[in-house]
Amino acid sequence: QAQLVESGGGSVQSGGSLRLSCAASGYTYSSYCMGWFRQVPGKEREGVAAIDDDGSTTYADSVKGRFTISQDNAKNTLYLQMNSLKPEDTAMYYCAAASYYSGGYCPPGPLDGYEYNYWGQGTQVTVSS
């Protein structure tokens, strides 16, 4: 069955960087839109970034210019490079896969999270001031 496994989380000081990875298996990776989401306990899930199979990207305003989503289709792996981290970036980060459109195109509102079929277990990111 489909499986998404995140890694790369950790603790870092404000202004630091982290690179998250998401290893996908059990489905045709290139047929899915991929996204990163985050959630803080007691708050709603927030869409961070999404990427089509053709490399088109969408970012939340809160991370534009600081985070970069990318993927290696040969390795079935999704990445999130996070630079200039702030304490408000502290959250559990999840990767997810959506098959809303054929060909790996992202659904309308790719950061809403509603059309995503598969989710990982998450990796914790903590940014201290």
Coordinates of C-alpha atoms in Angstrom, one line a residue:
Q1 CA 0.0 0.0 0.0
A2 CA 1.0 3.6 -0.3
Q3 CA 3.4 4.9 2.3
L4 CA 5.0 8.3 2.9
V5 CA 7.8 8.6 5.4
E6 CA 9.1 12.0 6.5
S7 CA 12.6 12.7 7.9
G8 CA 14.9 15.6 8.5
G9 CA 13.1 17.4 11.3
G10 CA 14.8 18.6 14.4
S11 CA 15.6 21.6 16.6
V12 CA 17.3 24.7 15.2
Q13 CA 17.8 28.3 16.3
S14 CA 16.0 31.2 14.6
G15 CA 17.6 32.0 11.3
G16 CA 18.8 28.4 10.8
S17 CA 18.0 25.9 8.1
L18 CA 16.6 22.4 7.8
R19 CA 15.8 20.1 4.9
L20 CA 12.9 17.8 5.1
S21 CA 12.6 14.7 3.0
C22 CA 9.6 12.5 2.2
A23 CA 10.1 9.0 0.8
A24 CA 7.2 7.7 -1.1
S25 CA 6.4 4.1 -2.0
G26 CA 3.5 1.8 -3.0
Y27 CA 2.0 4.0 -5.8
T28 CA 3.0 5.7 -9.0
Y29 CA 4.8 8.8 -7.6
S30 CA 4.7 10.8 -10.9
S31 CA 0.9 10.6 -11.1
Y32 CA 0.4 12.6 -7.9
C33 CA 0.6 16.2 -6.8
M34 CA 2.8 16.4 -3.7
G35 CA 2.5 18.8 -0.8
W36 CA 3.9 19.8 2.6
F37 CA 1.6 20.7 5.5
R38 CA 2.2 21.7 9.1
Q39 CA 0.2 21.7 12.3
V40 CA 0.6 22.9 15.8
P41 CA -1.4 21.2 18.5
G42 CA -4.7 23.0 19.0
K43 CA -4.5 24.9 15.7
E44 CA -5.7 24.1 12.2
R45 CA -3.5 22.4 9.7
E46 CA -1.7 24.8 7.4
G47 CA -0.6 24.2 3.8
V48 CA 3.0 25.1 3.3
A49 CA 3.9 24.2 -0.3
A50 CA 2.8 22.0 -3.2
I51 CA 4.4 20.8 -6.4
D52 CA 3.0 19.4 -9.7
D53 CA 4.7 16.6 -11.5
D54 CA 5.9 19.2 -14.1
G55 CA 7.5 21.2 -11.3
S56 CA 5.0 24.0 -10.9
T57 CA 4.9 25.1 -7.3
T58 CA 2.6 26.9 -4.9
Y59 CA 3.7 28.4 -1.5
A60 CA 1.9 29.8 1.5
D61 CA 2.6 33.5 1.9
S62 CA 4.1 32.9 5.3
V63 CA 7.0 30.9 3.7
K64 CA 7.5 32.5 0.3
G65 CA 11.2 33.4 -0.2
R66 CA 12.3 31.2 2.6
F67 CA 11.1 27.6 1.8
T68 CA 11.7 25.7 -1.4
I69 CA 9.8 22.5 -2.4
S70 CA 11.4 20.1 -4.8
Q71 CA 11.3 16.5 -5.8
D72 CA 13.4 13.8 -7.3
N73 CA 11.0 11.6 -9.4
A74 CA 13.8 9.0 -9.9
K75 CA 14.0 8.5 -6.1
N76 CA 10.3 9.0 -5.4
T77 CA 11.3 11.6 -2.9
L78 CA 9.9 15.0 -2.0
Y79 CA 12.0 17.7 -0.3
L80 CA 11.4 20.9 1.6
Q81 CA 14.4 23.2 2.1
M82 CA 13.6 25.6 4.9
N83 CA 15.9 28.7 5.4
S84 CA 15.7 31.7 7.7
L85 CA 13.5 29.7 10.1
K86 CA 11.4 31.5 12.6
P87 CA 9.9 30.4 15.9
E88 CA 6.5 30.5 14.3
D89 CA 7.6 27.8 11.9
T90 CA 7.6 25.4 14.8
A91 CA 5.2 22.6 14.0
M92 CA 4.8 19.0 13.0
Y93 CA 5.4 18.8 9.2
Y94 CA 3.6 16.3 7.0
C95 CA 3.9 15.4 3.4
A96 CA 0.9 14.3 1.4
A97 CA 0.0 13.0 -2.1
A98 CA -3.1 14.0 -4.2
S99 CA -4.4 12.2 -7.3
Y100 CA -7.1 14.8 -8.1
Y101 CA -6.0 15.2 -11.7
S102 CA -4.3 12.6 -13.8
G103 CA -0.7 13.4 -14.8
G104 CA 0.2 14.6 -11.3
Y105 CA -1.3 18.1 -11.5
C106 CA -2.3 19.6 -8.2
P107 CA -6.0 20.2 -7.3
P108 CA -7.6 23.6 -7.0
G109 CA -6.6 25.1 -3.7
P110 CA -3.5 22.8 -3.5
L111 CA -2.7 24.1 0.0
D112 CA -6.2 23.3 1.4
G113 CA -5.3 19.7 2.0
Y114 CA -8.8 18.4 1.2
E115 CA -8.0 16.4 -2.0
Y116 CA -5.0 14.6 -0.7
N117 CA -5.2 10.8 -0.7
Y118 CA -2.1 9.8 1.3
W119 CA -0.4 11.3 4.4
G120 CA 2.8 10.6 6.2
Q121 CA 3.2 10.4 10.0
G122 CA 5.0 13.7 10.3
T123 CA 8.4 15.1 11.4
Q124 CA 8.7 17.7 14.2
V125 CA 10.4 21.0 13.5
T126 CA 11.2 23.2 16.5
V127 CA 12.7 26.7 16.1
S128 CA 14.0 28.5 19.2
S129 CA 14.5 32.2 19.4

